[in-house]
């Protein structure tokens, strides 16, 4: 009995710590769900809160996708550790603020972001209700809500069409929603600078810092209506045609000979 009495305070302390830990993760889960516009991922997080599953909440909310020279990339799913609608909104808000800073008065290019706009593309990846087109539409909605024009492709396109569109339209930046060679369950958010190249240091860390300061959505974004917005521009046909025409001119050096040469077996 004496040993049991000695163990009681220790057990009670363990229970208190576990309860406090669960309360902390539950609060983080409720905050995430309050911001998440996607019903599927929102209900997943709230379900973990209701179940008291602190381990499940920590797995989804205990870390954030790291923004680096390739943007962000990771599995599609619920929480800050995954690619989903809320992480795309947060990333876009941070990117927009960084572009405003870099193209502001001190750079000598004040107003360039809103006069030049951004180019947005996406691939065909999908996992449940999460998919590349929806991510691109949400990114577009963030930009147009702040008066920034977007050149948004109307269908999935190869990654090079984003830097091509950026170059042809003179955009300030570009975003391609894709995870490239990653598994099909993954997705990503690649950022291109106005030069047409993927971002390099120190832009990556600068954007990452701006994302951390823009986690709460600024508005309830309407992804379904964004294509009809006056600042959302569809140049898909023209950009695809010019891209493949340029490829043919640059890579096919013997076009006349190709038309008369016998087939090679």
XYZ file of C-alpha atoms in Angstrom:
265
model
C 0.000 0.000 0.000
C 2.861 2.372 0.792
C 4.292 1.994 -2.718
C 0.908 2.667 -4.264
C 0.544 5.868 -2.220
C 3.956 7.005 -3.444
C 3.014 6.339 -7.070
C -0.278 8.206 -6.949
C 1.202 11.754 -7.178
C 3.454 10.685 -10.067
C 0.542 9.125 -11.924
C -1.614 12.174 -11.319
C 1.152 14.404 -12.684
C 1.434 12.227 -15.806
C -2.323 12.450 -16.341
C -2.256 16.246 -15.912
C 0.579 16.586 -18.427
C -1.216 14.337 -20.919
C -4.421 16.334 -20.508
C -2.560 19.624 -20.979
C -0.807 18.265 -24.066
C -4.119 17.131 -25.548
C -5.695 20.503 -24.787
C -2.845 22.271 -26.584
C -3.117 20.087 -29.700
C -6.905 20.315 -29.640
C -6.666 24.119 -29.656
C -4.275 23.993 -32.615
C -6.622 21.601 -34.385
C -9.636 23.852 -33.874
C -7.684 26.867 -35.112
C -6.601 25.014 -38.243
C -10.153 23.824 -38.913
C -11.493 27.372 -38.506
C -9.216 28.517 -41.342
C -9.382 25.452 -43.623
C -11.846 25.944 -46.532
C -11.831 22.248 -47.515
C -14.567 20.175 -45.851
C -12.704 16.863 -46.142
C -9.461 17.951 -44.481
C -11.300 20.165 -41.984
C -13.438 17.234 -40.784
C -10.380 14.996 -40.564
C -8.698 17.394 -38.135
C -11.885 17.988 -36.121
C -12.389 14.225 -35.912
C -8.967 13.867 -34.298
C -9.866 16.634 -31.847
C -13.100 14.871 -30.885
C -11.255 11.549 -30.492
C -8.619 13.138 -28.275
C -5.924 11.865 -30.641
C -2.989 14.117 -29.736
C -0.541 11.923 -31.686
C -2.610 12.234 -34.850
C -2.908 15.990 -34.408
C 0.816 16.352 -33.786
C 1.603 14.340 -36.920
C -0.496 16.730 -39.022
C 0.132 20.034 -37.225
C 3.480 19.587 -35.501
C 5.505 20.859 -38.447
C 5.184 22.953 -41.594
C 6.254 22.151 -45.128
C 9.611 23.846 -45.617
C 9.790 26.508 -48.310
C 13.058 26.222 -50.237
C 14.520 26.769 -53.701
C 11.914 24.421 -55.196
C 9.038 26.041 -53.284
C 7.113 23.543 -51.160
C 6.419 19.894 -51.827
C 4.848 17.078 -49.831
C 1.957 14.628 -49.495
C -1.567 15.882 -50.022
C -3.525 15.697 -46.785
C -4.773 17.578 -43.742
C -2.667 19.902 -41.619
C 0.362 22.144 -41.916
C 2.650 19.178 -42.623
C 0.860 18.472 -45.921
C -0.172 20.090 -49.192
C -3.773 21.232 -48.983
C -5.978 24.219 -49.706
C -5.011 26.142 -46.573
C -1.251 25.667 -47.043
C -1.638 26.917 -50.627
C -3.534 30.004 -49.421
C -0.918 30.708 -46.764
C 1.945 30.225 -49.205
C 0.333 32.505 -51.785
C -0.373 35.241 -49.248
C 3.267 35.109 -48.133
C 4.549 35.118 -51.705
C 2.369 38.102 -52.571
C 3.661 40.112 -49.603
C 7.249 39.259 -50.533
C 6.697 40.333 -54.142
C 5.175 43.585 -52.910
C 8.271 44.193 -50.812
C 10.719 43.328 -53.585
C 8.864 45.352 -56.199
C 8.131 48.239 -53.887
C 9.305 51.813 -53.781
C 12.831 50.969 -52.603
C 13.392 48.757 -55.652
C 12.497 51.474 -58.109
C 9.730 49.242 -59.493
C 6.780 50.359 -57.389
C 3.540 49.093 -58.883
C 5.281 46.503 -61.075
C 3.519 43.573 -59.428
C 0.050 44.920 -60.203
C 0.974 46.028 -63.696
C 2.848 42.848 -64.676
C 0.918 40.159 -62.781
C 1.834 36.502 -62.286
C 1.569 33.347 -64.420
C -0.136 30.279 -62.891
C -0.135 26.679 -64.127
C -0.974 23.265 -62.738
C -0.730 19.549 -63.495
C -3.324 16.738 -63.103
C -2.552 15.432 -59.598
C -5.490 14.559 -57.358
C -6.070 12.892 -54.015
C -9.672 12.879 -52.849
C -10.980 16.446 -52.869
C -7.447 17.865 -53.055
C -6.124 18.510 -56.543
C -3.772 20.742 -58.512
C -6.396 22.770 -60.357
C -8.137 23.729 -57.114
C -4.810 24.795 -55.634
C -4.092 26.982 -58.675
C -7.583 28.516 -58.534
C -7.113 29.403 -54.865
C -3.710 30.938 -55.588
C -5.321 32.983 -58.363
C -8.100 34.072 -56.004
C -5.552 35.364 -53.498
C -3.730 37.404 -56.150
C -6.797 38.966 -57.780
C -8.229 39.846 -54.348
C -5.203 42.118 -53.930
C -5.457 43.644 -57.395
C -2.787 41.473 -59.018
C -3.559 40.155 -62.545
C -3.073 36.424 -63.134
C -2.392 34.613 -66.395
C -4.045 31.317 -65.472
C -3.902 28.319 -67.797
C -7.279 26.745 -68.519
C -6.056 23.133 -68.363
C -3.123 21.079 -67.033
C 0.129 22.065 -68.728
C 3.774 20.931 -68.732
C 5.894 22.757 -66.159
C 7.965 24.736 -68.735
C 4.836 26.579 -69.872
C 4.848 28.610 -66.649
C 8.297 30.194 -67.115
C 7.453 30.522 -70.819
C 4.216 32.350 -70.047
C 6.009 34.471 -67.469
C 8.590 35.497 -70.076
C 6.095 36.097 -72.893
C 3.680 38.158 -70.803
C 6.375 39.990 -68.831
C 5.082 38.766 -65.470
C 6.636 39.553 -62.109
C 6.603 35.898 -61.031
C 5.148 32.480 -61.805
C 3.722 29.533 -59.881
C 3.434 25.933 -61.075
C 1.367 23.533 -58.974
C 3.158 20.203 -59.359
C 5.340 17.791 -57.428
C 7.364 16.885 -60.540
C 8.925 13.441 -60.061
C 7.490 12.865 -56.570
C 4.966 10.049 -55.941
C 1.411 10.613 -57.192
C 0.165 11.212 -53.629
C 2.349 14.336 -53.398
C 1.885 17.834 -54.709
C 3.946 20.995 -54.769
C 4.101 24.742 -55.334
C 7.026 25.875 -57.492
C 7.844 29.573 -57.663
C 9.580 31.247 -60.594
C 11.204 34.667 -60.411
C 10.701 37.334 -63.072
C 13.843 36.062 -64.840
C 11.994 32.813 -65.619
C 14.203 30.768 -63.291
C 13.161 28.966 -60.118
C 13.772 31.111 -57.082
C 17.232 31.097 -55.506
C 18.563 32.356 -52.160
C 17.876 34.742 -50.533
C 14.386 34.831 -52.100
C 13.478 31.417 -50.666
C 14.107 32.407 -47.054
C 12.481 35.787 -47.634
C 9.301 34.169 -48.942
C 9.342 31.643 -46.078
C 9.427 34.484 -43.547
C 6.511 36.235 -45.228
C 4.489 32.999 -45.195
C 4.972 32.717 -41.429
C 3.514 36.217 -41.089
C 0.484 35.474 -43.290
C -0.986 32.254 -41.903
C -4.518 33.508 -41.281
C -6.531 33.779 -44.526
C -7.244 37.400 -45.427
C -10.617 36.509 -46.935
C -12.968 33.666 -47.781
C -11.637 33.047 -51.286
C -14.049 31.990 -54.029
C -12.043 29.602 -56.202
C -15.110 28.680 -58.255
C -15.637 32.243 -59.480
C -12.050 33.327 -60.057
C -11.915 32.451 -63.771
C -14.641 35.014 -64.367
C -12.755 37.787 -62.568
C -11.621 40.707 -64.736
C -8.020 40.247 -63.548
C -7.940 36.544 -64.446
C -6.598 36.209 -67.996
C -6.644 33.045 -70.122
C -3.861 32.966 -72.726
C -3.630 29.177 -72.899
C -4.065 28.736 -76.645
C -1.667 31.511 -77.635
C 1.034 30.528 -75.127
C 0.890 26.831 -75.990
C 1.091 27.604 -79.720
C 4.025 29.994 -79.339
C 5.863 27.604 -77.020
C 5.673 24.588 -79.334
C 6.409 26.748 -82.360
C 9.555 28.055 -80.680
C 10.586 24.515 -79.752
C 10.244 23.432 -83.353
C 12.291 26.353 -84.626
C 15.067 25.879 -82.086
C 15.295 22.084 -82.043
C 14.358 21.027 -85.589
C 17.361 22.173 -87.644
C 16.689 20.084 -90.764
C 12.973 20.537 -91.317
C 13.195 20.479 -95.152
C 15.294 17.299 -95.156
C 12.929 15.615 -92.718
C 10.086 16.003 -95.182
C 11.905 14.171 -97.992
C 14.107 11.666 -96.157
C 13.088 7.966 -96.328
C 11.795 6.409 -93.103
C 14.484 4.986 -90.797
C 13.720 1.529 -89.415
